[in-house]
Tab-separated table of C-alpha atoms and ligand atoms in Angstrom:
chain	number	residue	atom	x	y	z
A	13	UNK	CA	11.846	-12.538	17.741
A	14	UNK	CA	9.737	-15.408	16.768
A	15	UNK	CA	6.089	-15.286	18.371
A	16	UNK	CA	4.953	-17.894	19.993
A	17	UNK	CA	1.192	-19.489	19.661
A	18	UNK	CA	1.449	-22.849	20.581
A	19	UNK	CA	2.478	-24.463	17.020
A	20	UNK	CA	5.072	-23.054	13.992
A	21	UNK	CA	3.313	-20.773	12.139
A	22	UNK	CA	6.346	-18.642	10.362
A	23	UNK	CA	9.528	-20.366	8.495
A	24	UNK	CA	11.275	-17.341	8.573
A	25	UNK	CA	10.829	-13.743	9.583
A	26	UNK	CA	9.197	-11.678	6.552
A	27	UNK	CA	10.958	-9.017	5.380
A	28	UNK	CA	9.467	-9.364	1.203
A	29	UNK	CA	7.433	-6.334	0.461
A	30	UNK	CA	4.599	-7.617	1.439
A	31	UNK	CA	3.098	-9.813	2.223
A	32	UNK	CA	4.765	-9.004	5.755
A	33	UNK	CA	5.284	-9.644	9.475
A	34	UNK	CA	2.075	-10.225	11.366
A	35	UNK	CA	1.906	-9.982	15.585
A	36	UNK	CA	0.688	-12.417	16.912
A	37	UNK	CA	-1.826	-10.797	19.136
A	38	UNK	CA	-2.843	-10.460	15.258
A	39	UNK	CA	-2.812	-13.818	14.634
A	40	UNK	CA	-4.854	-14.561	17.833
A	41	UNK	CA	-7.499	-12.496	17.211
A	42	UNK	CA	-7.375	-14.155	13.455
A	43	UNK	CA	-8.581	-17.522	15.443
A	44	UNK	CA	-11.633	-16.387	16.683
A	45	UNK	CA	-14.984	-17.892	15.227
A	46	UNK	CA	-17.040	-16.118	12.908
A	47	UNK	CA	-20.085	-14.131	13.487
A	48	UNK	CA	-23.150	-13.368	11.592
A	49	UNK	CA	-22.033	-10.556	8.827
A	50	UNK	CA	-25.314	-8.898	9.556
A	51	UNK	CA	-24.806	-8.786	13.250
A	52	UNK	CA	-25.164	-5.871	15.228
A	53	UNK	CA	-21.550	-7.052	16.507
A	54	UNK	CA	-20.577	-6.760	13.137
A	55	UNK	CA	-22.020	-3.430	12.551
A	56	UNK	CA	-19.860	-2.517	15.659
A	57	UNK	CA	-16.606	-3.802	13.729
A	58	UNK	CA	-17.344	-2.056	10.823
A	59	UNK	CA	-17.889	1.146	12.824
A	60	UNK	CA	-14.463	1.125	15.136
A	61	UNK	CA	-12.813	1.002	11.286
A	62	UNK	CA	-13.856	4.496	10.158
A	63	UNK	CA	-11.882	6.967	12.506
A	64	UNK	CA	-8.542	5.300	12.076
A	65	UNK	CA	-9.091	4.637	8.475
A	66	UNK	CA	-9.703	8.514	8.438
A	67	UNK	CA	-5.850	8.960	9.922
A	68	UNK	CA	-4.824	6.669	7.507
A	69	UNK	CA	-5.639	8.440	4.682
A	70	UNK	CA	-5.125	11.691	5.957
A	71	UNK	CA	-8.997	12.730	6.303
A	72	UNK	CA	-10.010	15.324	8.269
A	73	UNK	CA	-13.207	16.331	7.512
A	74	UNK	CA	-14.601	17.163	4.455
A	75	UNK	CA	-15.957	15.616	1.064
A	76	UNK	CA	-14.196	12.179	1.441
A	77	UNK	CA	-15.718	8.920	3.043
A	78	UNK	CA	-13.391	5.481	3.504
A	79	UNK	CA	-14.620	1.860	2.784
A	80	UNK	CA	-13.644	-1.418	3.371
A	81	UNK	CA	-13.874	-4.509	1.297
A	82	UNK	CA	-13.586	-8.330	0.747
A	83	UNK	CA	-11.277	-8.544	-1.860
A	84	UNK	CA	-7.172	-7.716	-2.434
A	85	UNK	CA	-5.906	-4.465	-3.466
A	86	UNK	CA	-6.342	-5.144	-7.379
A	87	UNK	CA	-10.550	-5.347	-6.486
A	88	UNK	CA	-10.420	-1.790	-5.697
A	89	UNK	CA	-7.666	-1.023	-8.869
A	90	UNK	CA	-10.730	-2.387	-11.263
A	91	UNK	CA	-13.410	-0.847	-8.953
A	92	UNK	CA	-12.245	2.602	-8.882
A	93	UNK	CA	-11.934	2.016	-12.864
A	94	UNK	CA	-15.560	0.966	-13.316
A	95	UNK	CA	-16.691	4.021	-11.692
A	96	UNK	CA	-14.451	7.057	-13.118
A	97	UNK	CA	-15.006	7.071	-16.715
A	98	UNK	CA	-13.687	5.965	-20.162
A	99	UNK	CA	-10.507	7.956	-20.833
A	100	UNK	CA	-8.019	6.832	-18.438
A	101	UNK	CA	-4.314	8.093	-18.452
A	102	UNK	CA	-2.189	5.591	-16.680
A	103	UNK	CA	1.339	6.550	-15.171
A	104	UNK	CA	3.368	3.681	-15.889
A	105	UNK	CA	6.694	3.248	-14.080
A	106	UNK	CA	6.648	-0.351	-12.893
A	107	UNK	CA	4.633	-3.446	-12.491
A	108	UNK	CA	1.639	-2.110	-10.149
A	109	UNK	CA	1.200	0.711	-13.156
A	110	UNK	CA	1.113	-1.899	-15.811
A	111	UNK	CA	-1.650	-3.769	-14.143
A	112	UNK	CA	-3.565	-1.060	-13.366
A	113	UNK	CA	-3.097	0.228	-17.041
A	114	UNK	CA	-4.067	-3.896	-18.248
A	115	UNK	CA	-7.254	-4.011	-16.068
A	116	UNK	CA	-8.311	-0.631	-17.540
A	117	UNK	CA	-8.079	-2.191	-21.358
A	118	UNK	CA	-9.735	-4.918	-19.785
A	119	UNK	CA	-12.357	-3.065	-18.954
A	120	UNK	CA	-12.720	-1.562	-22.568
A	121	UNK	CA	-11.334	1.503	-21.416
A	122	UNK	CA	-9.774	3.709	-23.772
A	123	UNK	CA	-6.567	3.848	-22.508
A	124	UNK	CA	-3.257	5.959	-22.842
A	125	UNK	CA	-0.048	5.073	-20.886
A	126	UNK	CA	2.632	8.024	-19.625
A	127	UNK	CA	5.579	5.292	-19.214
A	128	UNK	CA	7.984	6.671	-16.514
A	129	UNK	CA	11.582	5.018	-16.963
A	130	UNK	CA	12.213	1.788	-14.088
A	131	UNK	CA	13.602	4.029	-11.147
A	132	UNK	CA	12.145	7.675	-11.902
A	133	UNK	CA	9.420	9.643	-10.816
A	134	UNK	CA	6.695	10.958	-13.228
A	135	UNK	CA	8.377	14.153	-14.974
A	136	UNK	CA	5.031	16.552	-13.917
A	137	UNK	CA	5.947	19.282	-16.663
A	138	UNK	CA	5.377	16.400	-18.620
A	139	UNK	CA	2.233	14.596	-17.124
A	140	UNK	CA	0.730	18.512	-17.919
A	141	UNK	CA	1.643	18.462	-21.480
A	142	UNK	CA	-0.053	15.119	-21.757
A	143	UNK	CA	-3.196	16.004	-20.087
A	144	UNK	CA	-3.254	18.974	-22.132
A	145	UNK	CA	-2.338	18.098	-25.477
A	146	UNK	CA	-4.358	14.295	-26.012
A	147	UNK	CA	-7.049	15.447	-22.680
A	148	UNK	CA	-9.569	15.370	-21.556
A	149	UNK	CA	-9.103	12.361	-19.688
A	150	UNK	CA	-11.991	11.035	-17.070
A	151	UNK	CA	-9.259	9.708	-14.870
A	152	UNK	CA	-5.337	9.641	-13.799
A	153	UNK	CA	-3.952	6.428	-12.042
A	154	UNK	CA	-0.836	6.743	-10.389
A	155	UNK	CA	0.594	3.943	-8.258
A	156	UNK	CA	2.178	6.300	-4.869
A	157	UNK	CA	4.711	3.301	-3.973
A	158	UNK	CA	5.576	1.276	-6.801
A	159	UNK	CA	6.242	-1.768	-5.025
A	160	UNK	CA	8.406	-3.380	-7.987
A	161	UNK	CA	10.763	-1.117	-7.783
A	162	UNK	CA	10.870	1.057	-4.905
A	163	UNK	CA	9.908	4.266	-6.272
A	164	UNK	CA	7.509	6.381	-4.410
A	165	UNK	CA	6.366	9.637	-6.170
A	166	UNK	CA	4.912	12.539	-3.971
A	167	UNK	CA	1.456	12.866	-5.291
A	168	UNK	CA	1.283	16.394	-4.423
A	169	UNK	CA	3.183	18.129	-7.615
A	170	UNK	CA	0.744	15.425	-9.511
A	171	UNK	CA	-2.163	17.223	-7.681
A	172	UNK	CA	-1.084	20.765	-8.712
A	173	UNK	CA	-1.089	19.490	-12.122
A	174	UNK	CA	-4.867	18.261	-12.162
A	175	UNK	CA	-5.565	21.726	-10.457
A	176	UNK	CA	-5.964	22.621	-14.378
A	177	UNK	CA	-7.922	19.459	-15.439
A	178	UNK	CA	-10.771	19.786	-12.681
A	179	UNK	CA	-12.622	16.919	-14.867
A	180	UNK	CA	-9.844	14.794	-14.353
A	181	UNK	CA	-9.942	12.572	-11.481
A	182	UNK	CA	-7.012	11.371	-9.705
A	183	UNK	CA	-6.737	8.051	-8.494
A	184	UNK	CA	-4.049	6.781	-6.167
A	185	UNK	CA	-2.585	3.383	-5.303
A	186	UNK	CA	-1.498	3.413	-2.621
A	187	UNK	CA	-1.115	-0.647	-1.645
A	188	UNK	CA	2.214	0.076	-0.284
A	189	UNK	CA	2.536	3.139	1.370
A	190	UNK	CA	-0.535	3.455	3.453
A	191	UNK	CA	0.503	3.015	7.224
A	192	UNK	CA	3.968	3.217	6.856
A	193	UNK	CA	3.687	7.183	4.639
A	194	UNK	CA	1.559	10.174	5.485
A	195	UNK	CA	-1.213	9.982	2.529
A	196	UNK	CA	-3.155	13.119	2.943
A	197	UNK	CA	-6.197	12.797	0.350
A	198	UNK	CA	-7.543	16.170	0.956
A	199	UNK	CA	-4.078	18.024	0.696
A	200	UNK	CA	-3.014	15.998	-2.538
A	201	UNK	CA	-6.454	16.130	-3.703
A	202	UNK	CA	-6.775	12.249	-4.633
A	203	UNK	CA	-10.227	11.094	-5.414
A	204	UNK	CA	-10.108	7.360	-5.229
A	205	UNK	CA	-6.920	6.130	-2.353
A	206	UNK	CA	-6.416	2.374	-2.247
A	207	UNK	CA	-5.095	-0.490	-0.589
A	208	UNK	CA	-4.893	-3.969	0.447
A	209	UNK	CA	-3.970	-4.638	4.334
A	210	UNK	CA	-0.746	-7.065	3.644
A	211	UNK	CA	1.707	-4.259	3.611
A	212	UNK	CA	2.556	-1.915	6.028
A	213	UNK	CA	-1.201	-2.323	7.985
A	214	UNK	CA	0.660	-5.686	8.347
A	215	UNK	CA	-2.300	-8.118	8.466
A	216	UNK	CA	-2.529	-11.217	6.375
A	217	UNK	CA	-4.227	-10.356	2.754
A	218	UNK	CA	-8.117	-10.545	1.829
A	219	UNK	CA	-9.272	-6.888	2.611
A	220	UNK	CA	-9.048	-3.560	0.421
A	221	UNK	CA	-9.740	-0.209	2.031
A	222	UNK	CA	-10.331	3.149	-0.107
A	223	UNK	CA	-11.062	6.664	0.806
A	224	UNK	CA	-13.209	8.261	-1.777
A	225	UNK	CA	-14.276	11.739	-2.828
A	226	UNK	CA	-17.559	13.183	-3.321
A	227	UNK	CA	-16.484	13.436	-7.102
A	228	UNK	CA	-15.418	10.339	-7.855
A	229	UNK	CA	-18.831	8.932	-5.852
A	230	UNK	CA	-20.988	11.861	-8.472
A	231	UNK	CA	-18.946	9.744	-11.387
A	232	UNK	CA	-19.792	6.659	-10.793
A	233	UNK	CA	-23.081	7.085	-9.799
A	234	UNK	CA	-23.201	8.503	-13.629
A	235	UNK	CA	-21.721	4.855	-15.027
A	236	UNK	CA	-23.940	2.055	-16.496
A	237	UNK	CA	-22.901	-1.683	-16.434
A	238	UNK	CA	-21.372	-1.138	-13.255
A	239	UNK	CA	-21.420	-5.027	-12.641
A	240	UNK	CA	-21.915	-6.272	-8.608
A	241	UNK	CA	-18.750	-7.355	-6.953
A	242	UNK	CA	-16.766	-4.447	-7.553
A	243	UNK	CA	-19.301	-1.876	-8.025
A	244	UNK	CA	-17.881	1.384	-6.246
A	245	UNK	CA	-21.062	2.528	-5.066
A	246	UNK	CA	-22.328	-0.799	-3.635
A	247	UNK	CA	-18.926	-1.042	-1.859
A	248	UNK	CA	-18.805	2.322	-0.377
A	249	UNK	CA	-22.265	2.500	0.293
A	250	UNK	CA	-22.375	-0.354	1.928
A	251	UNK	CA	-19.868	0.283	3.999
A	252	UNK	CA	-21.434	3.184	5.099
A	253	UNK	CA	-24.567	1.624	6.215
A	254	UNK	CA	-22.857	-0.815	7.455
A	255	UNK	CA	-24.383	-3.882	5.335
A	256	UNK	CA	-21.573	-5.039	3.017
A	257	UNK	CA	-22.903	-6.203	-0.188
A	258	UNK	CA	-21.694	-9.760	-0.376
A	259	UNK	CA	-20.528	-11.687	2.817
A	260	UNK	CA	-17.173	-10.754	4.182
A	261	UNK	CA	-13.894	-11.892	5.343
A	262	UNK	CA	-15.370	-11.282	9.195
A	263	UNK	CA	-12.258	-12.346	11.049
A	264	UNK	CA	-10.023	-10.165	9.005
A	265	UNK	CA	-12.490	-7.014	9.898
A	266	UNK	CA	-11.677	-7.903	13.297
A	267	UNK	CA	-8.212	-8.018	12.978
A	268	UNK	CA	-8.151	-4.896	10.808
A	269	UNK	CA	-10.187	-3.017	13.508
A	270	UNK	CA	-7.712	-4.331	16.656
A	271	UNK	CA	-4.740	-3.096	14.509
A	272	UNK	CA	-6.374	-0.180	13.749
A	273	UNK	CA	-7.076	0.702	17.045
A	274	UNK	CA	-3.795	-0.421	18.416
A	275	UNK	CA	-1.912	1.813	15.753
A	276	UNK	CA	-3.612	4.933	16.813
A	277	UNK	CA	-3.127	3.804	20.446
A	278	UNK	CA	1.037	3.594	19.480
A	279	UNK	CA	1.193	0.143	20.850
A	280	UNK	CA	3.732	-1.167	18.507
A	281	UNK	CA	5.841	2.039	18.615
A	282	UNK	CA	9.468	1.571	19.868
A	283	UNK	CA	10.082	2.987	23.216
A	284	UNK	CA	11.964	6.064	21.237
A	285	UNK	CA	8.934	6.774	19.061
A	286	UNK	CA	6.833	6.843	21.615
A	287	UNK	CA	4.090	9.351	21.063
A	288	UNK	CA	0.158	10.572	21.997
A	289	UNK	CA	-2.610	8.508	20.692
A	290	UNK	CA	-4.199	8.968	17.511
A	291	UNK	CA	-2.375	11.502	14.452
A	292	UNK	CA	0.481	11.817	16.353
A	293	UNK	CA	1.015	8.028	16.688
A	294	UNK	CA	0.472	7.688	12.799
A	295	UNK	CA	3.399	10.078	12.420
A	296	UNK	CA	5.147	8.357	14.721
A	297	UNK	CA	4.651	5.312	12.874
A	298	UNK	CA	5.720	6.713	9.860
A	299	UNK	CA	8.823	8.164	11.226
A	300	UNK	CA	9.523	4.520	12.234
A	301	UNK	CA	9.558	3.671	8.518
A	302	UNK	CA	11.823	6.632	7.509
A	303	UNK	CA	13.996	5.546	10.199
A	304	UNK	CA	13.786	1.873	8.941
A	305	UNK	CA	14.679	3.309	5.418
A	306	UNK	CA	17.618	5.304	6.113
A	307	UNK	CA	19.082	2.192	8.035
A	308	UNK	CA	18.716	0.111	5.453
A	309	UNK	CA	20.551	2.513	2.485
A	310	UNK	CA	23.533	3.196	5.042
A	311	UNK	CA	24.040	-0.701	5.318
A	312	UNK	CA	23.495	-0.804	1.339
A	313	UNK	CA	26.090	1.993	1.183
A	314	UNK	CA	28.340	0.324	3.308
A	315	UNK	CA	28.381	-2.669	1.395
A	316	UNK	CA	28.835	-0.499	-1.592
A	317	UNK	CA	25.191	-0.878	-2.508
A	318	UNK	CA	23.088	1.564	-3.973
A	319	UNK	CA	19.610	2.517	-4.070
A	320	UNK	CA	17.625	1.376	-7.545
A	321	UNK	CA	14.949	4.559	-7.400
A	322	UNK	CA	16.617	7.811	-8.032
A	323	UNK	CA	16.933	10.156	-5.077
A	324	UNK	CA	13.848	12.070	-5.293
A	325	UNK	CA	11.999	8.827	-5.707
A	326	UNK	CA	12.990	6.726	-2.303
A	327	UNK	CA	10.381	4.666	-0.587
A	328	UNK	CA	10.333	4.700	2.937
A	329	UNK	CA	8.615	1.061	3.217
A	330	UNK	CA	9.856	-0.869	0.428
A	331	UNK	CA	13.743	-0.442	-0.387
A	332	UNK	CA	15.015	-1.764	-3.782
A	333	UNK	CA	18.805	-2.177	-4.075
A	334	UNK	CA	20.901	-2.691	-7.340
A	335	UNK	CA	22.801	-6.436	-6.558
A	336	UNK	CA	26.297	-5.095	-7.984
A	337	UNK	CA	28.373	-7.293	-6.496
A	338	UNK	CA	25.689	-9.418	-4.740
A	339	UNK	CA	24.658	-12.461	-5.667
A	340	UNK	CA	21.214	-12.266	-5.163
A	341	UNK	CA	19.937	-15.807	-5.351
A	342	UNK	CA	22.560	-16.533	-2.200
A	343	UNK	CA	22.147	-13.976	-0.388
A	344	UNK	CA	17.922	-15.026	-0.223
A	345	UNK	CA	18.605	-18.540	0.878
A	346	UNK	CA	21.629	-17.214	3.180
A	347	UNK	CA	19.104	-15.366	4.697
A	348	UNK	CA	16.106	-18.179	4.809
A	349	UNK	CA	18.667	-20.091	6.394
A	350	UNK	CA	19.233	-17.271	9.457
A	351	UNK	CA	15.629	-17.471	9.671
A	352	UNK	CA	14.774	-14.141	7.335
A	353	UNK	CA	12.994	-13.707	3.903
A	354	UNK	CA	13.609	-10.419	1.635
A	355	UNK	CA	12.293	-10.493	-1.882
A	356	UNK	CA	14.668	-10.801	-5.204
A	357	UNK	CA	13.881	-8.143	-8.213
A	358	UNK	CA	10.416	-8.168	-9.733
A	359	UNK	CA	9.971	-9.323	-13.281
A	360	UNK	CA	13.060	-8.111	-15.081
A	361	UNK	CA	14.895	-6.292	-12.169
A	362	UNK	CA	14.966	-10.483	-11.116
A	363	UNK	CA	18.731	-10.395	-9.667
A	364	UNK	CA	19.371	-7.099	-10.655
A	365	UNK	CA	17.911	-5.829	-7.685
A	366	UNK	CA	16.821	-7.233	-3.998
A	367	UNK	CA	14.073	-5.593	-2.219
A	368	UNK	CA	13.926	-5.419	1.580
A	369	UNK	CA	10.210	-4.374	2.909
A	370	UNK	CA	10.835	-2.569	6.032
A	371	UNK	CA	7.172	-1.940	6.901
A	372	UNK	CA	4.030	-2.642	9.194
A	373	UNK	CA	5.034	-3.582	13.032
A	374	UNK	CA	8.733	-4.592	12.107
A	375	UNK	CA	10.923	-2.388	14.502
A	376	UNK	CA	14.464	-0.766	14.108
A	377	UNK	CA	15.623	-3.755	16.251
A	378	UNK	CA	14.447	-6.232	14.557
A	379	UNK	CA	15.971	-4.552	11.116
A	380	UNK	CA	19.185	-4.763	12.746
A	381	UNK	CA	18.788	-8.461	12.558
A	382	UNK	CA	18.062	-8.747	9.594
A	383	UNK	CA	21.376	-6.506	8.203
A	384	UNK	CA	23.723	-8.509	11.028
A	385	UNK	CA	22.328	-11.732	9.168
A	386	UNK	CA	22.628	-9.861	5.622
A	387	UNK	CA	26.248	-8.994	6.837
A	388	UNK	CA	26.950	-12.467	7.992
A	389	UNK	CA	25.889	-14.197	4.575
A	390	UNK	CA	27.845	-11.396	2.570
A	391	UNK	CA	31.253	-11.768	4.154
A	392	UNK	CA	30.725	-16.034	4.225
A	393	UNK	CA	29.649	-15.960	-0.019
A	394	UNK	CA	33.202	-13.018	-0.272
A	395	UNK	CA	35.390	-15.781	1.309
A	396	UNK	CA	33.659	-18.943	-0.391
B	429	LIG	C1	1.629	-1.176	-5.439
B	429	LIG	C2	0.754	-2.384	-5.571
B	429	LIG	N1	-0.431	-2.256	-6.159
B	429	LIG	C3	-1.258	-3.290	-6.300
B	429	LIG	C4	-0.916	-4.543	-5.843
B	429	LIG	C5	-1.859	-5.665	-6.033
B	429	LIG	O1	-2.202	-6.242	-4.828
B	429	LIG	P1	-2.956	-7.656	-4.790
B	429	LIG	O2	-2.155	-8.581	-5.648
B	429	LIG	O3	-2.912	-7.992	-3.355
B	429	LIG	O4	-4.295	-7.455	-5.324
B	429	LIG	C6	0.316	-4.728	-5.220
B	429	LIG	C7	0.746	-6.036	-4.731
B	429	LIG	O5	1.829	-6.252	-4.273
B	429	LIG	C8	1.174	-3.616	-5.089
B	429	LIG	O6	2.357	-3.721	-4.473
């Protein structure tokens, strides 16, 4: 269903993984005028952030505090690695890793990559011997959804793991998985969470958001040359006093805080999700996703398709399909045509794979037009 605001602001309906599908009581709010940044109406948008960034990341109480920021998700990727250390061990199982891993040499890091094969999760019998045999390490990265390929790895058998390198801190993408998959910092023990907005908080992209520890804050107090812009500390406590460091992207605060609100209010929940404000409505939202997920690998499976992560490793907001048969380049532009955009392969999976981002406020229904159009531009390439 195509919003309407008055003039044509989509081409086609978004379904790339990210970014995605914004409302457009989203996009209204996104037309508002500024305000001073060191307003107190400001200090009251930065304020109505914290308690359902808290759900988002799974805080209930304890040694963790969340941030926002004025920057995309990679800001907080070199942040969090300006504050934790010099020995970083970076999971590597797809493009998001690599980057990570590449900003970290950047950085004059000393660096030391556990590649994962394209499509598996981390082995964790092996992450141990690693840690264990070249440790100690200041710092793990591990990207939670690995957007390039559809793999999402339960951090919590990586957790168990660090349980035995206390000095070790754990830091967690997770761009693509927060609001669409229950990220519970304090359970999985992560000490640095982020994430840019464009995914499945489904808001257009210039904000990062973080929850961080008490541990990782004691590091990076501990760091020299911690530069300005994406200095952890400045960020975090800034946001904290409410005083960001360097002017920010004011109307996107706004909208973050509306869709926020509205996601712990359930407001964008299908009638069948339907469920009581606040954690419940997160899960809810989440179970929309898994819903959203399972859809989409019985169409692939009807079409013969199969799933490019291996079991254990299936992303509930981002699913990546091997093409077989499909021709991937035709079945995008069928699809722009019928007024819908998924994404091809990233990098080397390029028409090996398509990638369908079933996240943020997209609904079951609206997933079903997406596959009838998918199904529609399959059987019309099959009798070309
Ligand atoms: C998993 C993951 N990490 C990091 C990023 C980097 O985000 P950005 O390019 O918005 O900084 C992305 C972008 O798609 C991503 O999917």
């Amino acid at each position: 269903m195509r919003p309407s605001l008055g003039f044509d602001i989509l081409s086609a309906m978004l379904w790339i993984p990210g970014p995605t599908y914004v409302r457009p009581s989203i996009l209204e709010s996104l037309t508002q005028p500024p305000i001073g940044h060191r307003s107190a109406e400001m200090v009251e948008i930065i304020e109505r952030l914290d308690p359902h960034l808290a759900l988002a990341f799974g805080l209930e109480d304890g040694d963790w505090q969340v941030a926002a920021t004025t920057s995309s998700a990679t800001g907080l990727m070199e942040a969090s690695l300006i504050g934790a250390g010099e020995r970083i061990l970076c999971v590597v199982g797809g493009a998001f890793g690599k980057r990570w891993a590449t900003i970290a040499k950047d950085l004059g890091k000393d660096v030391q990559i556990l590649q994962v094969p394209a499509g598996e999760v981390v082995n964790d019998m092996l992450l141990a011997e690693t840690l264990d045999m070249d440790g100690p390490f200041d710092a793990l990265t591990l990207v939670v959804n690995e957007t390039s390929t559809g793999v999402y790895t339960d951090p919590f058998p990586i957790a168990r793991v660090l349980q035995a390198f206390p000095d070790t801190l754990f830091l967690a993408d997770v761009v693509s998985a927060i609001a669409g998959t229950a990220i519970s910092l304090e359970r999985n023990c992560i000490d640095f969470a982020l994430a840019g907005i464009n995914k499945a908080l489904a808001l257009p992209p210039g904000i990062a958001v973080c929850g961080v520890s008490e541990a990782f804050m004691d590091r990076a107090r501990e760091q020299s040359n911690r530069g300005f812009y994406l200095d952890p500390i400045r960020i975090v406590e800034g946001h904290a006093k409410r005083k960001t460091p360097t002017t920010p992207c004011i109307t996107l605060y706004r909208a973050l805080a509306e869709q926020l609100e509205d996601i712990s209010a359930g407001v964008q929940l299908p009638s069948d999700f339907a469920a009581e404000p606040g954690a419940p409505a997160w899960q809810a939202r989440f179970d929309v996703h898994t819903a959203m997920q399972t859809r989409t690998l019985e169409w692939a499976a009807g079409h013969g398709l199969e799933p490019f992560p291996v079991p254990a490793g299936l992303s509930s907001t981002v699913s990546c399909i091997r093409a077989g048969h499909v021709d991937v380049p035709s079945l995008i532009s069928g699809l722009k045509e019928r007024g819908h955009e998924i994404g091809n392969g990233y990098g080397e999976l390029k028409n090996q794979t398509f990638r369908i981002g079933h996240m943020g406020d997209h609904t079951p229904e609206q997933l079903e037009e997406l596959l009838t159009a998918a199904d529609e531009v399959l059987a019309a390439t099959a009798s070309a």
